[in-house]
PDB file of C-alpha atoms in Angstrom:
ATOM      1  CA  ASP A   9       5.822   7.893  11.302  1.00 65.00           C
ATOM      2  CA  ALA A  10       9.533   7.106  11.297  1.00 66.00           C
ATOM      3  CA  LYS A  11      11.411   7.081   8.019  1.00 89.00           C
ATOM      4  CA  THR A  12      12.880   3.866   6.654  1.00 95.00           C
ATOM      5  CA  THR A  13      15.828   3.141   4.379  1.00 96.00           C
ATOM      6  CA  GLN A  14      15.980   0.129   2.083  1.00 97.00           C
ATOM      7  CA  PRO A  15      18.324  -0.924  -0.723  1.00 97.00           C
ATOM      8  CA  PRO A  16      16.739  -0.127  -4.094  1.00 97.00           C
ATOM      9  CA  SER A  17      17.168  -3.605  -5.509  1.00 97.00           C
ATOM     10  CA  MET A  18      18.253  -7.155  -4.716  1.00 98.00           C
ATOM     11  CA  ASP A  19      18.564 -10.385  -6.643  1.00 97.00           C
ATOM     12  CA  CYS A  20      17.958 -13.863  -5.300  1.00 97.00           C
ATOM     13  CA  ALA A  21      18.194 -17.341  -6.786  1.00 97.00           C
ATOM     14  CA  GLU A  22      15.010 -19.367  -6.747  1.00 97.00           C
ATOM     15  CA  GLY A  23      14.879 -21.725  -3.782  1.00 97.00           C
ATOM     16  CA  ARG A  24      17.316 -19.697  -1.753  1.00 97.00           C
ATOM     17  CA  ALA A  25      16.465 -17.434   1.160  1.00 97.00           C
ATOM     18  CA  ALA A  26      15.887 -13.785   0.387  1.00 98.00           C
ATOM     19  CA  ASN A  27      16.969 -11.439   3.175  1.00 98.00           C
ATOM     20  CA  LEU A  28      15.675  -7.909   2.772  1.00 98.00           C
ATOM     21  CA  PRO A  29      17.109  -5.319   5.174  1.00 98.00           C
ATOM     22  CA  CYS A  30      15.484  -2.149   6.452  1.00 97.00           C
ATOM     23  CA  ASN A  31      16.915   0.627   8.585  1.00 97.00           C
ATOM     24  CA  HIS A  32      14.604   2.608  10.848  1.00 95.00           C
ATOM     25  CA  SER A  33      16.973   4.289  13.253  1.00 95.00           C
ATOM     26  CA  THR A  34      14.458   6.914  14.395  1.00 93.00           C
ATOM     27  CA  ILE A  35      11.741   4.447  15.329  1.00 93.00           C
ATOM     28  CA  SER A  36       9.745   5.316  18.432  1.00 90.00           C
ATOM     29  CA  GLY A  37       8.816   2.923  21.212  1.00 89.00           C
ATOM     30  CA  ASN A  38       5.193   2.621  20.118  1.00 87.00           C
ATOM     31  CA  GLU A  39       5.895   2.137  16.428  1.00 90.00           C
ATOM     32  CA  TYR A  40       5.578  -1.211  14.713  1.00 92.00           C
ATOM     33  CA  VAL A  41       7.507  -2.467  11.693  1.00 94.00           C
ATOM     34  CA  TYR A  42       5.227  -3.536   8.842  1.00 94.00           C
ATOM     35  CA  TRP A  43       6.194  -5.194   5.583  1.00 97.00           C
ATOM     36  CA  TYR A  44       4.122  -5.083   2.426  1.00 97.00           C
ATOM     37  CA  ARG A  45       4.926  -6.147  -1.087  1.00 98.00           C
ATOM     38  CA  GLN A  46       3.632  -5.050  -4.466  1.00 97.00           C
ATOM     39  CA  ILE A  47       3.746  -7.330  -7.442  1.00 96.00           C
ATOM     40  CA  HIS A  48       3.866  -5.414 -10.694  1.00 93.00           C
ATOM     41  CA  SER A  49       0.624  -3.576 -11.536  1.00 90.00           C
ATOM     42  CA  GLN A  50      -1.203  -4.924  -8.493  1.00 95.00           C
ATOM     43  CA  GLY A  51      -2.204  -3.477  -5.136  1.00 96.00           C
ATOM     44  CA  PRO A  52       0.170  -3.993  -2.213  1.00 96.00           C
ATOM     45  CA  GLN A  53      -0.186  -7.051   0.013  1.00 95.00           C
ATOM     46  CA  TYR A  54       0.448  -7.341   3.735  1.00 93.00           C
ATOM     47  CA  ILE A  55       3.254  -9.728   4.667  1.00 96.00           C
ATOM     48  CA  ILE A  56       4.063  -9.439   8.343  1.00 95.00           C
ATOM     49  CA  HIS A  57       4.571  -7.001  11.180  1.00 93.00           C
ATOM     50  CA  GLY A  58       6.227  -6.845  14.580  1.00 93.00           C
ATOM     51  CA  LEU A  59       7.066  -4.612  17.508  1.00 93.00           C
ATOM     52  CA  LYS A  60      10.247  -6.012  19.046  1.00 92.00           C
ATOM     53  CA  ASN A  61      10.038  -9.777  19.013  1.00 90.00           C
ATOM     54  CA  ASN A  62      10.866 -11.811  15.948  1.00 95.00           C
ATOM     55  CA  GLU A  63       7.803 -12.955  14.073  1.00 96.00           C
ATOM     56  CA  THR A  64       7.055 -15.748  11.632  1.00 97.00           C
ATOM     57  CA  ASN A  65       4.031 -16.596   9.545  1.00 94.00           C
ATOM     58  CA  GLU A  66       3.284 -18.661   6.484  1.00 94.00           C
ATOM     59  CA  MET A  67       4.811 -16.066   4.183  1.00 95.00           C
ATOM     60  CA  ALA A  68       7.942 -14.865   5.909  1.00 97.00           C
ATOM     61  CA  SER A  69       9.970 -14.208   9.035  1.00 98.00           C
ATOM     62  CA  LEU A  70      10.740 -10.831  10.522  1.00 98.00           C
ATOM     63  CA  ILE A  71      13.891 -10.300  12.526  1.00 98.00           C
ATOM     64  CA  ILE A  72      14.076  -7.057  14.520  1.00 97.00           C
ATOM     65  CA  THR A  73      17.326  -6.036  16.159  1.00 97.00           C
ATOM     66  CA  GLU A  74      17.392  -5.577  19.906  1.00 95.00           C
ATOM     67  CA  ASP A  75      17.711  -1.788  19.591  1.00 96.00           C
ATOM     68  CA  ARG A  76      14.880  -1.871  17.015  1.00 96.00           C
ATOM     69  CA  LYS A  77      16.815   0.368  14.667  1.00 96.00           C
ATOM     70  CA  SER A  78      16.780  -2.158  11.863  1.00 97.00           C
ATOM     71  CA  SER A  79      14.990  -5.268  10.719  1.00 97.00           C
ATOM     72  CA  THR A  80      15.243  -8.010   8.111  1.00 98.00           C
ATOM     73  CA  LEU A  81      12.461  -9.679   6.211  1.00 98.00           C
ATOM     74  CA  ILE A  82      13.296 -13.258   5.320  1.00 98.00           C
ATOM     75  CA  LEU A  83      11.602 -15.230   2.581  1.00 98.00           C
ATOM     76  CA  PRO A  84      12.960 -18.702   3.381  1.00 97.00           C
ATOM     77  CA  HIS A  85      12.599 -20.275  -0.063  1.00 96.00           C
ATOM     78  CA  ALA A  86      12.100 -17.597  -2.670  1.00 97.00           C
ATOM     79  CA  THR A  87      10.164 -18.433  -5.825  1.00 97.00           C
ATOM     80  CA  LEU A  88       9.721 -16.558  -9.072  1.00 97.00           C
ATOM     81  CA  ARG A  89       6.340 -15.382  -7.801  1.00 96.00           C
ATOM     82  CA  ASP A  90       8.071 -13.514  -4.982  1.00 97.00           C
ATOM     83  CA  THR A  91       9.493 -11.039  -7.482  1.00 98.00           C
ATOM     84  CA  ALA A  92       8.019  -7.750  -6.283  1.00 98.00           C
ATOM     85  CA  VAL A  93       8.764  -4.439  -4.607  1.00 98.00           C
ATOM     86  CA  TYR A  94       8.994  -4.909  -0.842  1.00 98.00           C
ATOM     87  CA  TYR A  95       8.113  -2.004   1.413  1.00 97.00           C
ATOM     88  CA  CYS A  96       9.204  -1.639   5.015  1.00 97.00           C
ATOM     89  CA  ILE A  97       6.916   0.769   6.864  1.00 95.00           C
ATOM     90  CA  VAL A  98       7.143   1.961  10.439  1.00 92.00           C
ATOM     91  CA  ARG A  99       3.964   3.193  12.043  1.00 87.00           C
ATOM     92  CA  VAL A 100       1.884   3.285  15.164  1.00 79.00           C
ATOM     93  CA  THR A 101      -1.129   1.025  15.024  1.00 69.00           C
ATOM     94  CA  GLY A 102      -4.410   2.824  14.995  1.00 61.00           C
ATOM     95  CA  GLY A 103      -2.718   6.063  14.016  1.00 50.00           C
ATOM     96  CA  GLY A 104      -5.391   6.685  11.441  1.00 60.00           C
ATOM     97  CA  ASN A 105      -4.012   3.565   9.782  1.00 71.00           C
ATOM     98  CA  LYS A 106      -2.312   5.714   7.165  1.00 79.00           C
ATOM     99  CA  LEU A 107       0.628   4.090   5.479  1.00 87.00           C
ATOM    100  CA  THR A 108       3.585   6.121   4.266  1.00 89.00           C
ATOM    101  CA  PHE A 109       5.384   4.187   1.551  1.00 92.00           C
ATOM    102  CA  GLY A 110       9.088   4.689   0.932  1.00 92.00           C
ATOM    103  CA  THR A 111      10.848   3.615  -2.226  1.00 92.00           C
ATOM    104  CA  GLY A 112      11.060  -0.048  -1.234  1.00 96.00           C
ATOM    105  CA  THR A 113      13.337  -2.818  -2.501  1.00 98.00           C
ATOM    106  CA  GLN A 114      12.793  -4.386  -5.898  1.00 98.00           C
ATOM    107  CA  LEU A 115      13.449  -8.078  -5.346  1.00 98.00           C
ATOM    108  CA  LYS A 116      14.123 -10.090  -8.463  1.00 98.00           C
ATOM    109  CA  VAL A 117      14.051 -13.854  -8.062  1.00 98.00           C
ATOM    110  CA  GLU A 118      15.801 -15.684 -10.870  1.00 96.00           C
ATOM    111  CA  LEU A 119      16.272 -19.272 -11.922  1.00 93.00           C
TER     112      LEU A 119
ATOM    113  CA  GLY B  26      -8.160 -12.445   3.389  1.00 60.00           C
ATOM    114  CA  ALA B  27     -10.541  -9.581   2.919  1.00 65.00           C
ATOM    115  CA  VAL B  28     -11.316  -8.510  -0.581  1.00 87.00           C
ATOM    116  CA  VAL B  29     -11.322  -4.977  -1.881  1.00 94.00           C
ATOM    117  CA  SER B  30     -12.422  -4.447  -5.459  1.00 96.00           C
ATOM    118  CA  GLN B  31     -11.961  -1.546  -7.814  1.00 97.00           C
ATOM    119  CA  HIS B  32     -13.804  -0.667 -10.981  1.00 97.00           C
ATOM    120  CA  PRO B  33     -12.791  -0.118 -13.660  1.00 97.00           C
ATOM    121  CA  SER B  34      -9.423  -1.827 -13.736  1.00 96.00           C
ATOM    122  CA  ARG B  35      -8.340   0.239 -16.687  1.00 97.00           C
ATOM    123  CA  VAL B  36      -9.720   3.384 -18.290  1.00 97.00           C
ATOM    124  CA  ILE B  37      -8.646   5.557 -21.181  1.00 97.00           C
ATOM    125  CA  CYS B  38     -10.250   8.951 -21.568  1.00 96.00           C
ATOM    126  CA  LYS B  39      -9.863  12.188 -23.452  1.00 97.00           C
ATOM    127  CA  SER B  40      -8.386  15.259 -21.853  1.00 97.00           C
ATOM    128  CA  GLY B  41     -11.022  17.380 -20.151  1.00 97.00           C
ATOM    129  CA  THR B  42     -13.387  14.566 -19.269  1.00 97.00           C
ATOM    130  CA  SER B  43     -14.160  13.263 -15.798  1.00 97.00           C
ATOM    131  CA  VAL B  44     -13.521   9.713 -14.658  1.00 98.00           C
ATOM    132  CA  LYS B  45     -15.093   7.935 -11.701  1.00 98.00           C
ATOM    133  CA  ILE B  46     -13.299   5.083  -9.941  1.00 98.00           C
ATOM    134  CA  GLU B  47     -15.150   2.849  -7.492  1.00 97.00           C
ATOM    135  CA  CYS B  48     -13.659   1.077  -4.496  1.00 96.00           C
ATOM    136  CA  ARG B  49     -15.706  -1.577  -2.722  1.00 95.00           C
ATOM    137  CA  SER B  50     -15.059  -3.442   0.485  1.00 92.00           C
ATOM    138  CA  LEU B  51     -16.619  -6.865  -0.079  1.00 91.00           C
ATOM    139  CA  ASP B  52     -16.050  -8.577   3.264  1.00 86.00           C
ATOM    140  CA  PHE B  53     -16.560  -5.905   5.891  1.00 85.00           C
ATOM    141  CA  GLN B  54     -17.916  -2.457   6.497  1.00 87.00           C
ATOM    142  CA  ALA B  55     -15.287   0.169   5.990  1.00 87.00           C
ATOM    143  CA  THR B  56     -15.761   3.479   7.731  1.00 87.00           C
ATOM    144  CA  THR B  57     -12.432   4.668   6.380  1.00 90.00           C
ATOM    145  CA  MET B  58     -10.874   4.094   2.988  1.00 93.00           C
ATOM    146  CA  PHE B  59      -7.628   5.447   1.611  1.00 94.00           C
ATOM    147  CA  TRP B  60      -6.826   6.553  -1.911  1.00 97.00           C
ATOM    148  CA  TYR B  61      -3.285   6.340  -3.259  1.00 97.00           C
ATOM    149  CA  ARG B  62      -1.727   7.323  -6.559  1.00 97.00           C
ATOM    150  CA  GLN B  63       1.326   5.700  -8.089  1.00 97.00           C
ATOM    151  CA  PHE B  64       3.258   7.049 -11.070  1.00 96.00           C
ATOM    152  CA  PRO B  65       5.451   4.693 -13.118  1.00 93.00           C
ATOM    153  CA  LYS B  66       8.511   3.444 -11.263  1.00 90.00           C
ATOM    154  CA  GLN B  67       7.537   5.418  -8.176  1.00 94.00           C
ATOM    155  CA  SER B  68       6.112   4.533  -4.795  1.00 94.00           C
ATOM    156  CA  LEU B  69       2.533   4.908  -3.646  1.00 95.00           C
ATOM    157  CA  MET B  70       1.548   8.371  -2.513  1.00 95.00           C
ATOM    158  CA  LEU B  71      -1.438   8.843  -0.231  1.00 95.00           C
ATOM    159  CA  MET B  72      -3.916  11.266  -1.765  1.00 96.00           C
ATOM    160  CA  ALA B  73      -6.768  11.317   0.711  1.00 95.00           C
ATOM    161  CA  THR B  74      -8.604   9.557   3.484  1.00 94.00           C
ATOM    162  CA  SER B  75     -12.235   8.856   2.750  1.00 91.00           C
ATOM    163  CA  ASN B  76     -14.583   8.862   5.727  1.00 89.00           C
ATOM    164  CA  GLU B  77     -18.089   7.427   5.536  1.00 87.00           C
ATOM    165  CA  GLY B  78     -20.690  10.094   6.031  1.00 86.00           C
ATOM    166  CA  SER B  79     -18.276  12.997   6.223  1.00 88.00           C
ATOM    167  CA  LYS B  80     -15.820  14.954   4.117  1.00 91.00           C
ATOM    168  CA  ALA B  81     -12.623  13.381   2.955  1.00 94.00           C
ATOM    169  CA  THR B  82      -9.283  14.491   4.331  1.00 94.00           C
ATOM    170  CA  TYR B  83      -6.797  15.401   1.619  1.00 96.00           C
ATOM    171  CA  GLU B  84      -3.034  15.254   1.836  1.00 95.00           C
ATOM    172  CA  GLN B  85      -1.020  18.374   1.266  1.00 95.00           C
ATOM    173  CA  GLY B  86      -0.758  19.275  -2.396  1.00 95.00           C
ATOM    174  CA  VAL B  87      -3.784  17.240  -3.503  1.00 96.00           C
ATOM    175  CA  GLU B  88      -6.540  19.397  -5.010  1.00 95.00           C
ATOM    176  CA  LYS B  89      -9.831  18.484  -3.384  1.00 94.00           C
ATOM    177  CA  ASP B  90     -11.844  20.117  -6.177  1.00 95.00           C
ATOM    178  CA  LYS B  91     -10.077  18.048  -8.792  1.00 97.00           C
ATOM    179  CA  PHE B  92     -10.170  14.723  -6.982  1.00 97.00           C
ATOM    180  CA  LEU B  93     -13.684  14.384  -5.629  1.00 96.00           C
ATOM    181  CA  ILE B  94     -14.203  11.671  -3.069  1.00 95.00           C
ATOM    182  CA  ASN B  95     -17.578  10.332  -1.996  1.00 92.00           C
ATOM    183  CA  HIS B  96     -17.999   7.716   0.706  1.00 91.00           C
ATOM    184  CA  ALA B  97     -21.760   7.407   0.879  1.00 83.00           C
ATOM    185  CA  SER B  98     -21.947   3.863   2.231  1.00 90.00           C
ATOM    186  CA  LEU B  99     -19.889   1.595   4.442  1.00 89.00           C
ATOM    187  CA  THR B 100     -18.795  -0.514   1.490  1.00 92.00           C
ATOM    188  CA  LEU B 101     -18.266   1.988  -1.290  1.00 94.00           C
ATOM    189  CA  SER B 102     -15.979   4.950  -1.853  1.00 95.00           C
ATOM    190  CA  THR B 103     -15.617   6.709  -5.186  1.00 96.00           C
ATOM    191  CA  LEU B 104     -12.850   8.897  -6.556  1.00 97.00           C
ATOM    192  CA  THR B 105     -13.741  11.194  -9.432  1.00 98.00           C
ATOM    193  CA  VAL B 106     -10.926  12.774 -11.385  1.00 98.00           C
ATOM    194  CA  THR B 107     -12.496  15.916 -12.808  1.00 97.00           C
ATOM    195  CA  SER B 108     -11.319  17.549 -16.011  1.00 97.00           C
ATOM    196  CA  ALA B 109      -8.599  14.965 -16.376  1.00 97.00           C
ATOM    197  CA  HIS B 110      -5.356  15.889 -18.105  1.00 97.00           C
ATOM    198  CA  PRO B 111      -2.459  13.737 -19.296  1.00 97.00           C
ATOM    199  CA  GLU B 112      -0.506  14.474 -16.113  1.00 96.00           C
ATOM    200  CA  ASP B 113      -3.293  12.749 -14.160  1.00 97.00           C
ATOM    201  CA  SER B 114      -2.452   9.485 -15.894  1.00 97.00           C
ATOM    202  CA  SER B 115      -1.479   7.150 -13.090  1.00 97.00           C
ATOM    203  CA  PHE B 116      -2.276   3.992 -11.159  1.00 98.00           C
ATOM    204  CA  TYR B 117      -4.945   4.703  -8.536  1.00 98.00           C
ATOM    205  CA  ILE B 118      -5.256   2.309  -5.608  1.00 97.00           C
ATOM    206  CA  CYS B 119      -7.666   2.231  -2.693  1.00 96.00           C
ATOM    207  CA  SER B 120      -7.321   0.447   0.619  1.00 94.00           C
ATOM    208  CA  THR B 121      -9.111  -0.099   3.880  1.00 91.00           C
ATOM    209  CA  THR B 122      -8.688  -1.766   7.276  1.00 84.00           C
ATOM    210  CA  PRO B 123     -11.234  -4.047   8.939  1.00 81.00           C
ATOM    211  CA  PRO B 124     -12.978  -2.832  12.077  1.00 77.00           C
ATOM    212  CA  ALA B 125     -11.115  -3.452  15.317  1.00 70.00           C
ATOM    213  CA  GLY B 126      -7.916  -4.130  13.438  1.00 65.00           C
ATOM    214  CA  GLY B 127      -9.085  -7.264  11.677  1.00 65.00           C
ATOM    215  CA  PRO B 128      -7.668 -10.774  12.231  1.00 64.00           C
ATOM    216  CA  GLY B 129      -5.406 -10.877  15.240  1.00 61.00           C
ATOM    217  CA  GLY B 130      -5.563  -7.118  15.543  1.00 65.00           C
ATOM    218  CA  ARG B 131      -2.971  -6.852  12.822  1.00 70.00           C
ATOM    219  CA  ASN B 132      -4.284  -3.526  11.565  1.00 75.00           C
ATOM    220  CA  GLU B 133      -3.215  -4.549   8.109  1.00 83.00           C
ATOM    221  CA  GLN B 134      -4.564  -2.666   5.170  1.00 87.00           C
ATOM    222  CA  PHE B 135      -6.259  -4.498   2.339  1.00 91.00           C
ATOM    223  CA  PHE B 136      -5.631  -2.972  -1.036  1.00 94.00           C
ATOM    224  CA  GLY B 137      -7.689  -3.019  -4.172  1.00 96.00           C
ATOM    225  CA  PRO B 138      -6.167  -4.234  -7.442  1.00 96.00           C
ATOM    226  CA  GLY B 139      -5.773  -0.698  -8.721  1.00 97.00           C
ATOM    227  CA  THR B 140      -7.136   1.320 -11.637  1.00 98.00           C
ATOM    228  CA  ARG B 141      -4.880   2.313 -14.493  1.00 97.00           C
ATOM    229  CA  LEU B 142      -5.955   5.729 -15.812  1.00 98.00           C
ATOM    230  CA  THR B 143      -4.627   6.978 -19.133  1.00 98.00           C
ATOM    231  CA  VAL B 144      -5.613  10.453 -20.249  1.00 97.00           C
ATOM    232  CA  LEU B 145      -5.000  11.202 -23.908  1.00 96.00           C
TER     233      LEU B 145
END
């Protein structure tokens, strides 16, 4: 699975949009971009995933660049409960379903 | 969403003892479960893939004789840390994926809440 690069930490004011970037310049054509988050001392939670089109669900939006070498996870109205480590993972679906976690981005949402 | 449970949530044991951690898939049958380990302020590291009815597949550097995995049913996988030592103290997390990729074919993994192991 392709390697990803994320900033180690970001801060965001409550109520504002949180934009979390991820670089995956070596992504292959059959690899998807997945985002998970891990709230402190809990198991990770799926957020969203996409191949090349932008995606939106009840939790977030995912913007993937046209060349697919980077993406941005957007939390439109961050709350204190969104404070967590966010992991961007690139993988093929069905590839044993193994997930390789990088270091992620620690998002801190503050008042 | 699907629920994966782990038991116990927290365990403290003496050095040299063995500890068993259970991972249960409550909403679907899981032919494959994954075991991860997470040290403080670090990311999750995959330890092994647990396959129902067959031997687990261990990642490089993970001692199969120390971390015994049993996946005897489609809803239960167990990880036993044998002869635990303080360096085995960590956060152990299991996960699984629903058959056929789950809702919408998302192939998302559902994670358990984790087990905090402290070896004295």
